[in-house]
PDB file of C-alpha atoms in Angstrom:
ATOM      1  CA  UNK A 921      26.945  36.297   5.768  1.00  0.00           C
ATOM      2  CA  UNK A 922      25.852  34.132   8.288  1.00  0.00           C
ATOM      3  CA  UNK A 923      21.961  34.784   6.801  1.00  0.00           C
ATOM      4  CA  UNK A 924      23.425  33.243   3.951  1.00  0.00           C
ATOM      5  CA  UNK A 925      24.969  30.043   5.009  1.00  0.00           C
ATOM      6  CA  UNK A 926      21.985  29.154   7.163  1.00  0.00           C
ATOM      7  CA  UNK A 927      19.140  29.910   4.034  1.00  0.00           C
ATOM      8  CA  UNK A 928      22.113  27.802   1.559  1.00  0.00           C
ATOM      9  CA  UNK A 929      21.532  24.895   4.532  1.00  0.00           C
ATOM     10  CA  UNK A 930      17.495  25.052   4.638  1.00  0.00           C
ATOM     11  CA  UNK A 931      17.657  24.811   1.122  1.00  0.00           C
ATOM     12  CA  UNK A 932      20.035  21.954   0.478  1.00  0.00           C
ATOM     13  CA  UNK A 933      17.950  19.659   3.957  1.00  0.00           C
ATOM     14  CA  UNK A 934      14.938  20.351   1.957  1.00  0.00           C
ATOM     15  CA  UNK A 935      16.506  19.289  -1.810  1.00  0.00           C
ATOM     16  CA  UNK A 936      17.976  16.160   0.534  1.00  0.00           C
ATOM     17  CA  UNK A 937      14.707  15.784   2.144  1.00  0.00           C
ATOM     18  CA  UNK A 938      12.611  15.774  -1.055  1.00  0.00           C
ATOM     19  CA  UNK A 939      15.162  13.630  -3.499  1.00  0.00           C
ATOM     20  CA  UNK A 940      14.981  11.006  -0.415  1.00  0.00           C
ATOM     21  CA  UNK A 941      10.992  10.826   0.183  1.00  0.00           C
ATOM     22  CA  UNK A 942      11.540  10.390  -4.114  1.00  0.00           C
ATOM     23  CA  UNK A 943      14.090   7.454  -3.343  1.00  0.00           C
ATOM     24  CA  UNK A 944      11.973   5.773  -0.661  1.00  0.00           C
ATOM     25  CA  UNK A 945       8.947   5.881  -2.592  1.00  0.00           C
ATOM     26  CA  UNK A 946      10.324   4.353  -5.727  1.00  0.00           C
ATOM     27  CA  UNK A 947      11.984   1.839  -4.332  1.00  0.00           C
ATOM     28  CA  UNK A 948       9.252   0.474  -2.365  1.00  0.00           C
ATOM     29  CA  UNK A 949       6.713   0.425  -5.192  1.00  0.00           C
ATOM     30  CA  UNK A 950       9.098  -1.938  -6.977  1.00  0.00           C
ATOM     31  CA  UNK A 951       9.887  -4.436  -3.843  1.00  0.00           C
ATOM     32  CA  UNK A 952       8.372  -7.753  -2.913  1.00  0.00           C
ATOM     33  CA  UNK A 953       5.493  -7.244  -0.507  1.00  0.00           C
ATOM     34  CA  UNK A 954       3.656  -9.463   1.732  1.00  0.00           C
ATOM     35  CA  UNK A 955       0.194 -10.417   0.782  1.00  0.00           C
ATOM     36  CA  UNK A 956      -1.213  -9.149   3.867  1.00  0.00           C
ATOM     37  CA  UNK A 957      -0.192  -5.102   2.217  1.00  0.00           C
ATOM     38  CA  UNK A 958      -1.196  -6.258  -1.568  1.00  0.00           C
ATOM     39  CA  UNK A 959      -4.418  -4.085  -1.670  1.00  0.00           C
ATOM     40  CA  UNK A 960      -3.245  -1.095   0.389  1.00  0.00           C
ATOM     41  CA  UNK A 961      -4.686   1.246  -1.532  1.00  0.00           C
ATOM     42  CA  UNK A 962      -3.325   4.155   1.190  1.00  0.00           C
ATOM     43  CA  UNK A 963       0.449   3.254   0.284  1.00  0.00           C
ATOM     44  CA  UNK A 964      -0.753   3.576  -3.611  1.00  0.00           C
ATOM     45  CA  UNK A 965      -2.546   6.966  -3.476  1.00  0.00           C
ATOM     46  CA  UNK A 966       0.917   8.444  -1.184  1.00  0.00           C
ATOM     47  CA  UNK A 967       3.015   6.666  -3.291  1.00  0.00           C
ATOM     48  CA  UNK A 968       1.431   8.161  -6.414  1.00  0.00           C
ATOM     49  CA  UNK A 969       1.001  11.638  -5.313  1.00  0.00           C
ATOM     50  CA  UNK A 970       5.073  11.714  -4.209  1.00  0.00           C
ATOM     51  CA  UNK A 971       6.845  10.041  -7.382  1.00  0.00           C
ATOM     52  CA  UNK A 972       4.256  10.690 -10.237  1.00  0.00           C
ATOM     53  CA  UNK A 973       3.830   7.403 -11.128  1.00  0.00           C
ATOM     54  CA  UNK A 974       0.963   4.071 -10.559  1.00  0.00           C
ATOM     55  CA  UNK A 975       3.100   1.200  -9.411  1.00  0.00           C
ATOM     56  CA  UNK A 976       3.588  -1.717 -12.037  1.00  0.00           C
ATOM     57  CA  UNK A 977       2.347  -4.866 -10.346  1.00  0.00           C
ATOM     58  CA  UNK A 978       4.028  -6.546 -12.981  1.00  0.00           C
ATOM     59  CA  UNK A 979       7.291  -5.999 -11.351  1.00  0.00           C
ATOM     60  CA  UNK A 980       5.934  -6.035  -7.853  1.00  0.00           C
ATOM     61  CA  UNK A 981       5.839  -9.583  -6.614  1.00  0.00           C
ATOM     62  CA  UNK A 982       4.140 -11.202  -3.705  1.00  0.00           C
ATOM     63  CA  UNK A 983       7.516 -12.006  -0.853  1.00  0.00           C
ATOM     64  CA  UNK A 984       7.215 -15.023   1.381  1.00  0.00           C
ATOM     65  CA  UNK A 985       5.380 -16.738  -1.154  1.00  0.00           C
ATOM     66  CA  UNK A 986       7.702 -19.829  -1.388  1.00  0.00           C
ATOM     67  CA  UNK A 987       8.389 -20.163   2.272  1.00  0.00           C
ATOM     68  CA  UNK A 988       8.783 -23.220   4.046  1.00  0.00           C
ATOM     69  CA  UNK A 989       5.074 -23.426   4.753  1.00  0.00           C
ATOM     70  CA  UNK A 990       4.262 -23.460   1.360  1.00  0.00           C
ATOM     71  CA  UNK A 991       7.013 -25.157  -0.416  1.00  0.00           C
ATOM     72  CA  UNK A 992       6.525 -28.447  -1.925  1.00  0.00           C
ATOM     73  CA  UNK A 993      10.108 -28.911  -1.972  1.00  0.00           C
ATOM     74  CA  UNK A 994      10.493 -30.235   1.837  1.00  0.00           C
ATOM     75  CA  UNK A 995      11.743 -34.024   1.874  1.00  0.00           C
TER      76      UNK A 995
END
């Protein structure tokens, strides 16, 4: 019995573990990144060999590009 309960928890921390790494992975192909990480090709290959898929740079969109540096917007 108690072989039982502790292979059902190994189990369910590795589904947990493995669904998460999934999560993580998705969601930061699809965030705004800084120019400085644009071309990190080691972040692509993991990133591709965890979910599956290339990231679309078509939804991934430079951040801090309109800060107040850069902003033309500044009385």
């Amino acid at each position: 019995m108690f072989a039982i309960l502790i292979s059902l928890f190994v189990v369910g921390w590795v589904a947990v573990a493995l669904i998460g790494t999934q999560a993580y992975f998705r969601g930061e192909q699809t965030k705004p990144i800084h120019e400085r990480n644009w071309n990190s090709n080691s972040f692509e290959q993991l990133a591709q060999s965890v979910t599956g898929q290339a990231t679309d740079f078509a939804e991934r969109v430079p951040a801090y590009s309109g800060d107040a540096f850069s902003s033309g917007n500044l009385s």
